[in-house]
GROMACS .gro file of C-alpha atoms in nm:
model
  225
    1MET     CA    1  18.078  -4.255  15.848
    2THR     CA    2  17.721  -4.130  15.834
    3SER     CA    3  17.621  -4.322  16.141
    4PHE     CA    4  17.920  -4.180  16.330
    5LEU     CA    5  17.821  -3.820  16.254
    6ARG     CA    6  17.466  -3.884  16.361
    7SER     CA    7  17.578  -4.028  16.692
    8TRP     CA    8  17.815  -3.739  16.748
    9LEU     CA    9  17.553  -3.473  16.676
   10SER     CA   10  17.295  -3.641  16.895
   11GLY     CA   11  17.536  -3.659  17.187
   12ALA     CA   12  17.647  -3.286  17.166
   13PRO     CA   13  17.498  -3.061  17.438
   14GLU     CA   14  17.245  -2.797  17.321
   15GLN     CA   15  17.355  -2.429  17.338
   16THR     CA   16  17.097  -2.181  17.470
   17ALA     CA   17  17.101  -1.796  17.438
   18PRO     CA   18  17.191  -1.609  17.758
   19THR     CA   19  16.903  -1.443  17.942
   20LEU     CA   20  16.939  -1.085  18.071
   21THR     CA   21  16.766  -1.001  18.396
   22LEU     CA   22  16.676  -0.627  18.454
   23SER     CA   23  16.614  -0.517  18.808
   24ALA     CA   24  16.412  -0.199  18.895
   25PRO     CA   25  16.620   0.095  19.038
   26GLU     CA   26  16.586   0.153  19.404
   27ILE     CA   27  16.438   0.498  19.503
   28THR     CA   28  16.585   0.647  19.816
   29THR     CA   29  16.391   0.921  19.995
   30ILE     CA   30  16.598   1.177  20.191
   31SER     CA   31  16.411   1.396  20.438
   32PRO     CA   32  16.546   1.744  20.533
   33PRO     CA   33  16.668   1.788  20.885
   34ASP     CA   34  16.429   1.917  21.141
   35SER     CA   35  16.424   2.300  21.168
   36ASP     CA   36  16.319   2.529  21.449
   37ASP     CA   37  16.156   2.774  21.201
   38ASP     CA   38  15.789   2.814  21.287
   39GLY     CA   39  15.701   3.012  20.970
   40GLU     CA   40  15.772   3.359  21.106
   41ALA     CA   41  16.023   3.435  20.829
   42THR     CA   42  15.767   3.342  20.563
   43GLU     CA   43  15.516   3.578  20.716
   44ARG     CA   44  15.769   3.863  20.703
   45GLU     CA   45  15.844   3.796  20.337
   46ASN     CA   46  15.476   3.831  20.244
   47ASN     CA   47  15.457   4.172  20.416
   48ASP     CA   48  15.455   4.458  20.158
   49GLU     CA   49  15.550   4.731  20.402
   50PRO     CA   50  15.896   4.880  20.332
   51PRO     CA   51  16.161   4.820  20.595
   52ALA     CA   52  16.238   5.100  20.837
   53PHE     CA   53  16.539   5.311  20.743
   54PRO     CA   54  16.755   5.337  20.938
   55ALA     CA   55  16.680   5.012  21.118
   56LEU     CA   56  16.487   5.040  21.443
   57HIS     CA   57  16.775   4.925  21.661
   58SER     CA   58  17.061   5.067  21.453
   59ALA     CA   59  17.335   5.301  21.571
   60GLN     CA   60  17.203   5.573  21.343
   61ARG     CA   61  16.873   5.590  21.525
   62ALA     CA   62  17.049   5.586  21.859
   63ASN     CA   63  17.243   5.903  21.762
   64PRO     CA   64  17.034   6.206  21.867
   65GLY     CA   65  17.208   6.437  21.616
   66ILE     CA   66  17.043   6.286  21.308
   67PRO     CA   67  16.783   6.523  21.154
   68LYS     CA   68  16.425   6.420  21.133
   69ILE     CA   69  16.249   6.369  20.802
   70LEU     CA   70  16.061   6.686  20.703
   71SER     CA   71  15.737   6.695  20.511
   72ASP     CA   72  15.691   6.885  20.184
   73THR     CA   73  15.522   7.172  20.364
   74GLN     CA   74  15.813   7.210  20.604
   75LEU     CA   75  16.074   7.190  20.326
   76MET     CA   76  15.923   7.462  20.104
   77PRO     CA   77  15.628   7.655  20.243
   78PRO     CA   78  15.392   7.801  19.982
   79PRO     CA   79  15.447   8.169  19.890
   80PRO     CA   80  15.214   8.423  20.040
   81ALA     CA   81  14.921   8.540  19.831
   82PRO     CA   82  15.004   8.858  19.632
   83GLY     CA   83  14.833   9.167  19.758
   84LEU     CA   84  14.708   9.293  19.422
   85ALA     CA   85  14.437   9.508  19.580
   86VAL     CA   86  14.682   9.729  19.771
   87ARG     CA   87  14.964   9.726  19.517
   88GLN     CA   88  15.079  10.065  19.393
   89PRO     CA   89  15.227  10.114  19.046
   90GLY     CA   90  15.599  10.180  19.054
   91VAL     CA   91  15.642  10.054  19.411
   92ALA     CA   92  15.788   9.710  19.471
   93SER     CA   93  15.586   9.484  19.698
   94SER     CA   94  15.748   9.216  19.909
   95SER     CA   95  15.432   9.001  19.904
   96SER     CA   96  15.393   9.002  19.525
   97LEU     CA   97  15.559   8.781  19.268
   98LEU     CA   98  15.495   9.027  18.984
   99VAL     CA   99  15.775   9.231  18.832
  100PRO     CA  100  15.752   9.589  18.964
  101LEU     CA  101  15.670   9.856  18.712
  102THR     CA  102  15.962  10.068  18.597
  103THR     CA  103  15.759  10.377  18.522
  104THR     CA  104  15.410  10.513  18.559
  105LYS     CA  105  15.420  10.723  18.240
  106ALA     CA  106  15.261  10.610  17.919
  107PRO     CA  107  15.498  10.525  17.635
  108VAL     CA  108  15.576  10.812  17.402
  109LYS     CA  109  15.415  10.777  17.062
  110PRO     CA  110  15.626  10.841  16.753
  111SER     CA  111  15.597  11.199  16.635
  112LYS     CA  112  15.541  11.109  16.271
  113LYS     CA  113  15.462  10.788  16.093
  114ARG     CA  114  15.639  10.725  15.766
  115ASP     CA  115  15.376  10.631  15.509
  116LYS     CA  116  15.419  10.510  15.158
  117VAL     CA  117  15.254  10.697  14.873
  118ALA     CA  118  15.068  10.559  14.577
  119LEU     CA  119  15.305  10.541  14.283
  120ALA     CA  120  15.202  10.597  13.926
  121PRO     CA  121  15.155  10.288  13.709
  122GLY     CA  122  15.483  10.160  13.572
  123HIS     CA  123  15.689  10.291  13.865
  124SER     CA  124  15.707   9.987  14.094
  125PRO     CA  125  16.036   9.848  14.229
  126LEU     CA  126  16.021   9.585  13.954
  127ASP     CA  127  15.986   9.856  13.691
  128TRP     CA  128  16.291  10.034  13.837
  129ALA     CA  129  16.492   9.712  13.814
  130LYS     CA  130  16.391   9.677  13.449
  131LEU     CA  131  16.495  10.039  13.379
  132LYS     CA  132  16.835   9.979  13.538
  133SER     CA  133  16.900   9.675  13.321
  134SER     CA  134  16.771   9.840  13.002
  135GLY     CA  135  17.104  10.009  12.932
  136GLU     CA  136  16.961  10.363  12.939
  137ASP     CA  137  17.198  10.631  13.062
  138LEU     CA  138  17.085  10.723  13.416
  139ARG     CA  139  17.405  10.899  13.523
  140GLY     CA  140  17.395  11.206  13.301
  141VAL     CA  141  17.776  11.232  13.294
  142ASP     CA  142  18.044  11.076  13.079
  143THR     CA  143  18.299  10.994  13.352
  144LEU     CA  144  18.300  10.971  13.729
  145ARG     CA  145  18.385  11.300  13.900
  146ARG     CA  146  18.531  11.427  14.224
  147ILE     CA  147  18.250  11.645  14.360
  148PRO     CA  148  18.293  11.895  14.648
  149PRO     CA  149  17.990  12.012  14.853
  150SER     CA  150  17.986  12.347  14.668
  151VAL     CA  151  17.921  12.171  14.338
  152LEU     CA  152  17.677  11.921  14.492
  153LYS     CA  153  17.444  12.193  14.627
  154THR     CA  154  17.387  12.331  14.278
  155HIS     CA  155  17.203  12.012  14.177
  156ASN     CA  156  16.889  12.057  14.391
  157LYS     CA  157  16.610  12.082  14.131
  158ARG     CA  158  16.353  11.820  14.035
  159ASP     CA  159  16.499  11.794  13.685
  160ASP     CA  160  16.856  11.796  13.815
  161ALA     CA  161  16.887  11.636  14.159
  162TRP     CA  162  17.208  11.490  14.301
  163SER     CA  163  17.264  11.351  14.647
  164ALA     CA  164  17.550  11.189  14.838
  165PHE     CA  165  17.523  10.863  15.036
  166ASN     CA  166  17.818  10.709  15.216
  167GLY     CA  167  18.069  10.923  15.027
  168LYS     CA  168  17.925  10.850  14.681
  169VAL     CA  169  17.727  11.100  14.472
  170TYR     CA  170  17.425  10.974  14.277
  171ASN     CA  171  17.196  11.135  14.021
  172ILE     CA  172  16.861  11.071  14.190
  173THR     CA  173  16.660  11.253  13.920
  174PRO     CA  174  16.544  10.936  13.737
  175TYR     CA  175  16.460  10.766  14.069
  176LEU     CA  176  16.229  11.041  14.201
  177ALA     CA  177  15.916  10.891  14.046
  178PHE     CA  178  16.006  10.543  14.179
  179HIS     CA  179  16.067  10.643  14.542
  180PRO     CA  180  15.814  10.462  14.766
  181GLY     CA  181  15.801  10.760  15.004
  182GLY     CA  182  15.725  11.006  14.727
  183GLU     CA  183  15.925  11.268  14.541
  184ARG     CA  184  15.888  11.525  14.819
  185GLU     CA  185  16.066  11.310  15.075
  186LEU     CA  186  16.351  11.227  14.841
  187MET     CA  187  16.397  11.592  14.745
  188ARG     CA  188  16.487  11.666  15.108
  189VAL     CA  189  16.838  11.532  15.036
  190ALA     CA  190  16.875  11.683  14.691
  191GLY     CA  191  17.193  11.891  14.663
  192ARG     CA  192  17.344  11.770  14.991
  193ASP     CA  193  17.474  11.471  15.186
  194GLY     CA  194  17.176  11.251  15.274
  195THR     CA  195  17.363  10.973  15.457
  196LYS     CA  196  17.230  11.058  15.804
  197LEU     CA  197  16.867  11.103  15.697
  198PHE     CA  198  16.881  10.782  15.492
  199ALA     CA  199  17.012  10.586  15.793
  200LEU     CA  200  16.738  10.723  16.017
  201THR     CA  201  16.462  10.648  15.767
  202HIS     CA  202  16.551  10.307  15.619
  203ALA     CA  203  16.899  10.187  15.709
  204TRP     CA  204  16.817   9.832  15.594
  205VAL     CA  205  16.801   9.939  15.226
  206ASN     CA  206  17.112   9.878  15.015
  207VAL     CA  207  17.147  10.218  14.849
  208GLU     CA  208  17.459  10.120  14.655
  209PHE     CA  209  17.273   9.838  14.479
  210MET     CA  210  16.957  10.043  14.428
  211LEU     CA  211  17.135  10.342  14.269
  212ASP     CA  212  17.444  10.177  14.119
  213THR     CA  213  17.354  10.284  13.763
  214CYS     CA  214  17.305  10.645  13.883
  215LEU     CA  215  17.656  10.690  14.025
  216VAL     CA  216  17.804  11.029  13.929
  217GLY     CA  217  18.122  11.042  14.136
  218PHE     CA  218  18.266  11.070  14.485
  219LEU     CA  219  18.216  11.335  14.747
  220ILE     CA  220  18.539  11.511  14.849
  221PRO     CA  221  18.612  11.788  15.102
  222GLU     CA  222  18.589  12.145  14.984
  223PRO     CA  223  18.927  12.245  14.837
  224SER     CA  224  19.105  12.520  15.027
  225SER     CA  225  19.141  12.846  14.839
   0.00000   0.00000   0.00000
């Protein structure tokens, strides 16, 4: 049996591994077709000059009605130099860019300047605010009254001064020493309606807040007899 296997193995054909053969790819060169371009287009592309607009041989250029391009000087000529040497005040000049004068007169100066006076120590606006909040009686009356002008004009003394502002009557006696314009100026409205003079002098002041603790009553028309 052993001899038979040996003879069978020796007579069997030998098996060999297959061999792969790799061939190099073939490179095909394709040439572009012949062109009639002699390089003129390339030369035009390298030219930095802008193209003509409209085109040189276009229908727009052939039309004679198209306007020509104007320069900056032709579009807006510079203004003429102003004749300052011959300019007269109050007379408009066609060659000048300045605004003509409206008048040749000097402005009118105010007739009187309102000055503040030096107040005594302890009579500043802050001191007046402290006096108002102290609880001291600044009215001088028990209840609010209806006051006609005939009664108002009797209170025109420094120790008894009443004045009306915007229809309300106030006892301005305790405020005389605190008035920034001085006692003399405030006494001008003592015993009468001072609304108009107050508005002309310092309309920005809130008189109702400043004299609220001095309110005596309301001004009414004189009763008919």
